[in-house]
Amino acid sequence: MKKALKKPYYRFLKLKNRIFHGRPVLVLMYHRVSDVSDKKTARLTVTPATFEKQLVYFKEKYQILRLTDNWSSLKKSGLVITFDDGYADNFINALPLLEKHQIPATVFVTTININTQNEFWWDRLVFDYEKMDVLFFFPKIAEKVSKEQYSYSYFENMLAELDNSQKEEWFLEWEKINHIEFRGREDYRSLTIEELKKLENNPLIDIGLHTHNHYPLGYLTEQEQIQEMSTSIGELKKFADSSLPYLALPHGSYNEFTFQVIKGFGLKGVFLANNYYSNGTNKATGKINRILMPNIEGTKMIDYLRYFDF
């Protein structure tokens, strides 16, 4: 389709969608709210100062909703705030700002690192890779290799295919042969049990599922997904017994087994990671789109959200 026709065509589709399915609901996906970030994972981090400016704009422009609200018959476009993974800064930095502006949010928790100093593997990878010299040792290869040969993306893709025990074994060997001393950093840790319980008891916060190991479900068999969900639900119940019956899909990944599996656990739906708006129909069908919210403010933020709003 020619560029000149694209904008009118998509405007028509949005108008049609609004007529048949109601006003859009922008379900925003955050991960970290912190002044500390790494370049390669900066897309997952919004600074507290920027986050507050975003909240002020959201409250003025949108009808703020939570997952338990009715998304139909909205007076203006809706907006929902969600967080993935369960980083401690959701409690330390984000919660005080949500309280200040009285805006609700849902925190989807990955349970494997709760109450530990362990970091998620993607944060550890960035730390290690940045510490590596241009030439470094690769496990089971005698000669040094270069970053030109083995890019950060190579390691990201390679590690994504390993289970967490294999990842840990690989990291320990890689760090040992390259003399990299890694320790879990305070700014990258997950929630403690106490922090999670305080979030659960806060009237503005809902807790949701984000699996136990953060594996892409699309790569797992039906039985593996059942085990992952069973572990996730069991672990979360130890810390937050009143979690919502929704799952945020790690990496937005699913396959032909996923929806049957979540149905078997009595869940109402899943949250994707596809940068698209939602509406009441999405919520009713249990497949809810989400929009990754970057560290932007002012006109950049307004232009970014305008693409999803109508």
mmCIF file of C-alpha atoms in Angstrom:
data_model
loop_
_atom_site.group_PDB
_atom_site.id
_atom_site.type_symbol
_atom_site.label_atom_id
_atom_site.label_comp_id
_atom_site.label_asym_id
_atom_site.label_seq_id
_atom_site.Cartn_x
_atom_site.Cartn_y
_atom_site.Cartn_z
ATOM 1 C CA MET A 1 0.000 0.000 0.000
ATOM 2 C CA LYS A 2 1.366 3.406 -0.953
ATOM 3 C CA LYS A 3 2.421 5.677 1.909
ATOM 4 C CA ALA A 4 -0.068 8.370 0.852
ATOM 5 C CA LEU A 5 -2.920 5.926 1.402
ATOM 6 C CA LYS A 6 -1.673 4.360 4.641
ATOM 7 C CA LYS A 7 -2.688 7.085 7.096
ATOM 8 C CA PRO A 8 -6.283 7.507 5.832
ATOM 9 C CA TYR A 9 -6.646 3.725 5.672
ATOM 10 C CA TYR A 10 -5.497 3.220 9.259
ATOM 11 C CA ARG A 11 -7.657 6.117 10.439
ATOM 12 C CA PHE A 12 -10.622 4.371 8.838
ATOM 13 C CA LEU A 13 -9.737 1.094 10.583
ATOM 14 C CA LYS A 14 -9.490 2.863 13.945
ATOM 15 C CA LEU A 15 -12.825 4.605 13.412
ATOM 16 C CA LYS A 16 -14.410 1.287 12.485
ATOM 17 C CA ASN A 17 -12.891 -0.317 15.572
ATOM 18 C CA ARG A 18 -14.236 2.426 17.809
ATOM 19 C CA ILE A 19 -17.747 2.142 16.352
ATOM 20 C CA PHE A 20 -17.924 -1.610 16.868
ATOM 21 C CA HIS A 21 -15.745 -2.100 19.948
ATOM 22 C CA GLY A 22 -15.767 1.181 21.859
ATOM 23 C CA ARG A 23 -13.046 3.627 22.835
ATOM 24 C CA PRO A 24 -9.456 2.375 22.901
ATOM 25 C CA VAL A 25 -7.742 1.382 26.130
ATOM 26 C CA LEU A 26 -3.994 1.945 26.172
ATOM 27 C CA VAL A 27 -2.512 -0.754 28.388
ATOM 28 C CA LEU A 28 1.009 0.469 29.117
ATOM 29 C CA MET A 29 3.828 -1.935 29.925
ATOM 30 C CA TYR A 30 6.637 -0.819 32.238
ATOM 31 C CA HIS A 31 9.451 -2.828 33.790
ATOM 32 C CA ARG A 32 11.729 -0.625 35.892
ATOM 33 C CA VAL A 33 11.403 2.885 37.343
ATOM 34 C CA SER A 34 14.945 3.874 38.237
ATOM 35 C CA ASP A 35 17.732 6.379 37.619
ATOM 36 C CA VAL A 36 20.099 3.432 37.067
ATOM 37 C CA SER A 37 20.109 1.548 33.781
ATOM 38 C CA ASP A 38 22.376 -0.071 31.211
ATOM 39 C CA LYS A 39 22.476 1.075 27.600
ATOM 40 C CA LYS A 40 21.451 -2.279 26.193
ATOM 41 C CA THR A 41 18.392 -2.596 28.446
ATOM 42 C CA ALA A 42 17.541 1.108 28.693
ATOM 43 C CA ARG A 43 14.268 0.479 26.835
ATOM 44 C CA LEU A 44 13.054 -1.306 29.979
ATOM 45 C CA THR A 45 13.718 1.630 32.316
ATOM 46 C CA VAL A 46 11.904 4.911 32.931
ATOM 47 C CA THR A 47 13.388 7.431 35.358
ATOM 48 C CA PRO A 48 11.258 8.469 38.357
ATOM 49 C CA ALA A 49 11.199 12.089 37.142
ATOM 50 C CA THR A 50 9.923 11.082 33.708
ATOM 51 C CA PHE A 51 7.491 8.573 35.189
ATOM 52 C CA GLU A 52 5.893 11.308 37.286
ATOM 53 C CA LYS A 53 5.510 13.604 34.282
ATOM 54 C CA GLN A 54 3.882 10.757 32.411
ATOM 55 C CA LEU A 55 1.466 10.128 35.291
ATOM 56 C CA VAL A 56 0.436 13.781 35.392
ATOM 57 C CA TYR A 57 -0.320 13.697 31.671
ATOM 58 C CA PHE A 58 -2.189 10.385 31.898
ATOM 59 C CA LYS A 59 -4.453 11.660 34.648
ATOM 60 C CA GLU A 60 -5.308 14.777 32.647
ATOM 61 C CA LYS A 61 -5.770 13.103 29.255
ATOM 62 C CA TYR A 62 -7.182 9.614 29.916
ATOM 63 C CA GLN A 63 -9.728 7.723 31.944
ATOM 64 C CA ILE A 64 -7.496 5.727 34.279
ATOM 65 C CA LEU A 65 -8.638 2.119 34.625
ATOM 66 C CA ARG A 66 -7.613 -1.042 36.406
ATOM 67 C CA LEU A 67 -8.096 -4.622 35.270
ATOM 68 C CA THR A 68 -11.145 -5.135 37.454
ATOM 69 C CA ASP A 69 -12.973 -2.108 35.991
ATOM 70 C CA ASN A 70 -15.567 -2.144 33.227
ATOM 71 C CA TRP A 71 -13.807 -1.073 30.020
ATOM 72 C CA SER A 72 -16.994 -0.367 28.058
ATOM 73 C CA SER A 73 -18.950 2.913 27.860
ATOM 74 C CA LEU A 74 -15.872 5.038 28.530
ATOM 75 C CA LYS A 75 -16.180 8.833 28.540
ATOM 76 C CA LYS A 76 -12.714 9.158 26.989
ATOM 77 C CA SER A 77 -9.884 6.846 25.971
ATOM 78 C CA GLY A 78 -8.846 4.543 28.776
ATOM 79 C CA LEU A 79 -5.375 3.869 30.153
ATOM 80 C CA VAL A 80 -4.052 1.017 32.305
ATOM 81 C CA ILE A 81 -0.602 0.874 33.909
ATOM 82 C CA THR A 82 1.169 -2.468 34.254
ATOM 83 C CA PHE A 83 4.645 -3.540 35.347
ATOM 84 C CA ASP A 84 6.390 -6.761 34.357
ATOM 85 C CA ASP A 85 8.941 -8.891 36.223
ATOM 86 C CA GLY A 86 8.640 -7.641 39.808
ATOM 87 C CA TYR A 87 11.685 -5.395 40.202
ATOM 88 C CA ALA A 88 12.114 -3.873 43.670
ATOM 89 C CA ASP A 89 12.056 -0.355 42.221
ATOM 90 C CA ASN A 90 8.360 -0.865 41.470
ATOM 91 C CA PHE A 91 7.896 -0.621 45.244
ATOM 92 C CA ILE A 92 10.729 1.787 46.059
ATOM 93 C CA ASN A 93 10.361 4.333 43.240
ATOM 94 C CA ALA A 94 7.079 3.772 41.387
ATOM 95 C CA LEU A 95 4.663 3.182 44.269
ATOM 96 C CA PRO A 96 5.222 6.569 46.023
ATOM 97 C CA LEU A 97 4.461 8.354 42.731
ATOM 98 C CA LEU A 98 1.375 6.234 42.074
ATOM 99 C CA GLU A 99 0.201 7.057 45.598
ATOM 100 C CA LYS A 100 0.949 10.759 45.178
ATOM 101 C CA HIS A 101 -1.233 10.944 42.064
ATOM 102 C CA GLN A 102 -3.695 8.245 43.157
ATOM 103 C CA ILE A 103 -3.238 6.117 40.056
ATOM 104 C CA PRO A 104 -3.699 2.317 40.193
ATOM 105 C CA ALA A 105 -1.379 -0.219 38.594
ATOM 106 C CA THR A 106 -0.895 -3.958 38.217
ATOM 107 C CA VAL A 107 2.453 -5.635 38.933
ATOM 108 C CA PHE A 108 2.979 -8.920 37.090
ATOM 109 C CA VAL A 109 5.472 -10.888 39.162
ATOM 110 C CA THR A 110 8.078 -13.405 38.039
ATOM 111 C CA THR A 111 8.574 -15.450 41.189
ATOM 112 C CA ILE A 112 12.011 -17.050 40.726
ATOM 113 C CA ASN A 113 14.015 -14.142 42.174
ATOM 114 C CA ILE A 114 11.628 -12.993 44.903
ATOM 115 C CA ASN A 115 13.464 -12.356 48.185
ATOM 116 C CA THR A 116 16.914 -12.925 46.647
ATOM 117 C CA GLN A 117 19.765 -10.771 45.380
ATOM 118 C CA ASN A 118 19.744 -12.650 42.070
ATOM 119 C CA GLU A 119 19.378 -10.598 38.919
ATOM 120 C CA PHE A 120 17.428 -11.522 35.830
ATOM 121 C CA TRP A 121 19.738 -13.123 33.287
ATOM 122 C CA TRP A 122 19.433 -10.251 30.771
ATOM 123 C CA ASP A 123 20.704 -7.742 33.348
ATOM 124 C CA ARG A 124 23.578 -10.028 34.299
ATOM 125 C CA LEU A 125 24.465 -10.512 30.642
ATOM 126 C CA VAL A 126 24.772 -6.759 30.092
ATOM 127 C CA PHE A 127 27.007 -6.404 33.158
ATOM 128 C CA ASP A 128 29.302 -9.254 32.105
ATOM 129 C CA TYR A 129 29.468 -8.286 28.451
ATOM 130 C CA GLU A 130 30.366 -4.684 29.253
ATOM 131 C CA LYS A 131 33.151 -5.921 31.554
ATOM 132 C CA MET A 132 34.627 -8.198 28.878
ATOM 133 C CA ASP A 133 37.664 -7.005 26.947
ATOM 134 C CA VAL A 134 37.416 -6.724 23.168
ATOM 135 C CA LEU A 135 39.047 -10.162 23.137
ATOM 136 C CA PHE A 136 37.775 -12.638 25.717
ATOM 137 C CA PHE A 137 37.503 -16.334 26.472
ATOM 138 C CA PHE A 138 34.462 -18.313 25.414
ATOM 139 C CA PRO A 139 33.695 -21.547 27.305
ATOM 140 C CA LYS A 140 35.132 -24.641 25.569
ATOM 141 C CA ILE A 141 37.063 -22.591 22.995
ATOM 142 C CA ALA A 142 40.828 -22.552 23.594
ATOM 143 C CA GLU A 143 41.685 -19.253 21.899
ATOM 144 C CA LYS A 144 40.205 -15.877 22.730
ATOM 145 C CA VAL A 145 37.331 -14.627 20.602
ATOM 146 C CA SER A 146 36.276 -11.065 19.796
ATOM 147 C CA LYS A 147 33.155 -9.005 20.382
ATOM 148 C CA GLU A 148 33.024 -8.577 16.622
ATOM 149 C CA GLN A 149 32.595 -12.343 16.316
ATOM 150 C CA TYR A 150 30.299 -12.729 19.310
ATOM 151 C CA SER A 151 28.002 -9.739 19.699
ATOM 152 C CA TYR A 152 25.719 -9.021 22.615
ATOM 153 C CA SER A 153 22.771 -10.152 20.463
ATOM 154 C CA TYR A 154 24.468 -13.500 19.910
ATOM 155 C CA PHE A 155 24.637 -14.152 23.654
ATOM 156 C CA GLU A 156 21.107 -12.870 24.162
ATOM 157 C CA ASN A 157 19.739 -15.349 21.625
ATOM 158 C CA MET A 158 21.926 -18.204 22.843
ATOM 159 C CA LEU A 159 21.004 -17.811 26.513
ATOM 160 C CA ALA A 160 17.304 -17.453 25.758
ATOM 161 C CA GLU A 161 17.279 -21.093 24.662
ATOM 162 C CA LEU A 162 18.753 -22.417 27.935
ATOM 163 C CA ASP A 163 16.848 -23.200 31.107
ATOM 164 C CA ASN A 164 17.793 -21.202 34.189
ATOM 165 C CA SER A 165 20.071 -23.856 35.690
ATOM 166 C CA GLN A 166 21.966 -24.062 32.376
ATOM 167 C CA LYS A 167 22.180 -20.276 32.239
ATOM 168 C CA GLU A 168 23.649 -20.160 35.754
ATOM 169 C CA GLU A 169 26.226 -22.821 34.914
ATOM 170 C CA TRP A 170 27.210 -20.996 31.742
ATOM 171 C CA PHE A 171 27.497 -17.603 33.476
ATOM 172 C CA LEU A 172 29.686 -19.019 36.256
ATOM 173 C CA GLU A 173 32.091 -20.597 33.753
ATOM 174 C CA TRP A 174 32.182 -17.498 31.527
ATOM 175 C CA GLU A 175 32.844 -15.191 34.470
ATOM 176 C CA LYS A 176 35.495 -17.515 35.913
ATOM 177 C CA ILE A 177 37.625 -17.824 32.775
ATOM 178 C CA ASN A 178 37.420 -14.072 32.126
ATOM 179 C CA HIS A 179 38.006 -13.041 35.761
ATOM 180 C CA ILE A 180 34.699 -11.169 36.000
ATOM 181 C CA GLU A 181 33.396 -10.768 39.535
ATOM 182 C CA PHE A 182 29.632 -10.564 39.455
ATOM 183 C CA ARG A 183 27.423 -9.925 42.470
ATOM 184 C CA GLY A 184 23.735 -9.130 42.465
ATOM 185 C CA ARG A 185 23.246 -5.357 42.455
ATOM 186 C CA GLU A 186 20.742 -3.598 44.693
ATOM 187 C CA ASP A 187 19.337 -1.551 41.805
ATOM 188 C CA TYR A 188 18.493 -4.676 39.806
ATOM 189 C CA ARG A 189 17.061 -6.982 42.445
ATOM 190 C CA SER A 190 13.517 -8.282 42.626
ATOM 191 C CA LEU A 191 11.009 -7.557 45.357
ATOM 192 C CA THR A 192 11.449 -8.952 48.841
ATOM 193 C CA ILE A 193 8.577 -10.861 50.429
ATOM 194 C CA GLU A 194 7.877 -7.886 52.685
ATOM 195 C CA GLU A 195 7.793 -5.458 49.746
ATOM 196 C CA LEU A 196 5.522 -7.758 47.765
ATOM 197 C CA LYS A 197 3.118 -8.111 50.681
ATOM 198 C CA LYS A 198 3.000 -4.326 51.081
ATOM 199 C CA LEU A 199 2.215 -3.972 47.396
ATOM 200 C CA GLU A 200 -0.534 -6.560 47.666
ATOM 201 C CA ASN A 201 -2.090 -4.733 50.620
ATOM 202 C CA ASN A 202 -1.968 -1.336 48.915
ATOM 203 C CA PRO A 203 -5.426 -0.336 47.584
ATOM 204 C CA LEU A 204 -3.905 1.022 44.353
ATOM 205 C CA ILE A 205 -1.989 -2.132 43.436
ATOM 206 C CA ASP A 206 -3.097 -5.423 41.914
ATOM 207 C CA ILE A 207 -0.751 -8.407 41.596
ATOM 208 C CA GLY A 208 -0.710 -10.656 38.537
ATOM 209 C CA LEU A 209 1.188 -13.672 37.213
ATOM 210 C CA HIS A 210 4.312 -13.505 35.044
ATOM 211 C CA THR A 211 5.371 -17.184 35.391
ATOM 212 C CA HIS A 212 8.145 -18.543 37.615
ATOM 213 C CA ASN A 213 11.166 -18.834 35.310
ATOM 214 C CA HIS A 214 10.272 -16.189 32.717
ATOM 215 C CA TYR A 215 10.605 -18.695 29.875
ATOM 216 C CA PRO A 216 8.965 -17.835 26.519
ATOM 217 C CA LEU A 217 5.896 -20.072 26.668
ATOM 218 C CA GLY A 218 5.855 -20.336 22.883
ATOM 219 C CA TYR A 219 8.910 -22.594 23.078
ATOM 220 C CA LEU A 220 7.497 -24.919 25.748
ATOM 221 C CA THR A 221 5.451 -28.077 25.396
ATOM 222 C CA GLU A 222 1.995 -28.282 26.905
ATOM 223 C CA GLN A 223 3.290 -30.202 29.920
ATOM 224 C CA GLU A 224 6.160 -27.765 30.429
ATOM 225 C CA GLN A 225 3.712 -24.861 30.388
ATOM 226 C CA ILE A 226 1.474 -26.619 32.902
ATOM 227 C CA GLN A 227 4.485 -27.091 35.188
ATOM 228 C CA GLU A 228 5.556 -23.474 34.752
ATOM 229 C CA MET A 229 2.097 -22.153 35.597
ATOM 230 C CA SER A 230 1.664 -24.519 38.539
ATOM 231 C CA THR A 231 4.982 -23.433 40.033
ATOM 232 C CA SER A 232 4.251 -19.745 39.419
ATOM 233 C CA ILE A 233 0.819 -19.860 41.039
ATOM 234 C CA GLY A 234 2.079 -21.919 43.981
ATOM 235 C CA GLU A 235 5.014 -19.600 44.651
ATOM 236 C CA LEU A 236 2.962 -16.418 44.323
ATOM 237 C CA LYS A 237 0.345 -17.714 46.746
ATOM 238 C CA LYS A 238 3.085 -17.956 49.384
ATOM 239 C CA PHE A 239 3.653 -14.211 49.120
ATOM 240 C CA ALA A 240 0.487 -12.654 47.689
ATOM 241 C CA ASP A 241 -2.594 -14.795 48.025
ATOM 242 C CA SER A 242 -5.007 -12.367 46.350
ATOM 243 C CA SER A 243 -3.425 -12.170 42.904
ATOM 244 C CA LEU A 244 -5.570 -11.443 39.845
ATOM 245 C CA PRO A 245 -6.415 -14.278 37.420
ATOM 246 C CA TYR A 246 -4.366 -12.773 34.588
ATOM 247 C CA LEU A 247 -1.029 -13.753 33.075
ATOM 248 C CA ALA A 248 1.433 -11.380 31.418
ATOM 249 C CA LEU A 249 3.178 -13.544 28.828
ATOM 250 C CA PRO A 250 6.993 -13.394 29.136
ATOM 251 C CA HIS A 251 8.307 -11.873 25.895
ATOM 252 C CA GLY A 252 4.677 -11.925 24.707
ATOM 253 C CA SER A 253 5.327 -15.513 23.633
ATOM 254 C CA TYR A 254 2.688 -18.242 23.304
ATOM 255 C CA ASN A 255 1.774 -21.233 21.128
ATOM 256 C CA GLU A 256 -1.158 -23.519 20.375
ATOM 257 C CA PHE A 257 -1.116 -24.972 23.912
ATOM 258 C CA THR A 258 -0.968 -21.741 25.917
ATOM 259 C CA PHE A 259 -4.614 -20.700 26.001
ATOM 260 C CA GLN A 260 -5.831 -24.184 26.825
ATOM 261 C CA VAL A 261 -3.286 -24.316 29.665
ATOM 262 C CA ILE A 262 -4.316 -21.005 31.198
ATOM 263 C CA LYS A 263 -7.968 -21.969 30.854
ATOM 264 C CA GLY A 264 -7.196 -25.105 32.844
ATOM 265 C CA PHE A 265 -5.863 -22.917 35.667
ATOM 266 C CA GLY A 266 -8.989 -20.750 35.650
ATOM 267 C CA LEU A 267 -7.274 -17.609 34.337
ATOM 268 C CA LYS A 268 -9.369 -14.965 32.600
ATOM 269 C CA GLY A 269 -6.798 -13.900 30.052
ATOM 270 C CA VAL A 270 -3.294 -12.987 28.990
ATOM 271 C CA PHE A 271 -1.440 -9.756 28.346
ATOM 272 C CA LEU A 272 0.638 -9.562 25.189
ATOM 273 C CA ALA A 273 3.680 -7.441 24.315
ATOM 274 C CA ASN A 274 2.738 -6.332 20.804
ATOM 275 C CA ASN A 275 2.553 -2.510 20.937
ATOM 276 C CA TYR A 276 -1.127 -2.200 20.063
ATOM 277 C CA TYR A 277 -4.169 -0.661 21.701
ATOM 278 C CA SER A 278 -6.904 -2.664 23.413
ATOM 279 C CA ASN A 279 -10.613 -2.240 24.127
ATOM 280 C CA GLY A 280 -13.457 -3.853 26.012
ATOM 281 C CA THR A 281 -13.697 -6.616 23.422
ATOM 282 C CA ASN A 282 -10.043 -7.558 23.973
ATOM 283 C CA LYS A 283 -10.685 -7.829 27.675
ATOM 284 C CA ALA A 284 -13.798 -9.939 27.145
ATOM 285 C CA THR A 285 -11.955 -12.353 24.859
ATOM 286 C CA GLY A 286 -9.012 -12.599 27.258
ATOM 287 C CA LYS A 287 -6.290 -11.489 24.839
ATOM 288 C CA ILE A 288 -5.174 -7.996 25.813
ATOM 289 C CA ASN A 289 -2.683 -5.928 23.826
ATOM 290 C CA ARG A 290 -0.022 -3.825 25.524
ATOM 291 C CA ILE A 291 2.224 -0.903 24.650
ATOM 292 C CA LEU A 292 5.832 -0.655 25.866
ATOM 293 C CA MET A 293 6.201 2.787 27.466
ATOM 294 C CA PRO A 294 9.652 4.304 26.879
ATOM 295 C CA ASN A 295 11.511 6.952 28.860
ATOM 296 C CA ILE A 296 9.975 9.900 27.021
ATOM 297 C CA GLU A 297 8.002 12.987 28.001
ATOM 298 C CA GLY A 298 6.556 16.166 26.518
ATOM 299 C CA THR A 299 5.811 16.239 22.781
ATOM 300 C CA LYS A 300 7.649 12.965 22.152
ATOM 301 C CA MET A 301 5.358 11.193 24.601
ATOM 302 C CA ILE A 302 2.233 12.858 23.188
ATOM 303 C CA ASP A 303 3.170 11.897 19.612
ATOM 304 C CA TYR A 304 4.009 8.342 20.704
ATOM 305 C CA LEU A 305 0.641 7.815 22.408
ATOM 306 C CA ARG A 306 -1.308 9.539 19.644
ATOM 307 C CA TYR A 307 -0.452 6.637 17.337
ATOM 308 C CA PHE A 308 -2.429 4.277 19.596
ATOM 309 C CA ASP A 309 -5.234 6.672 20.519
ATOM 310 C CA PHE A 310 -8.203 7.788 18.439
#
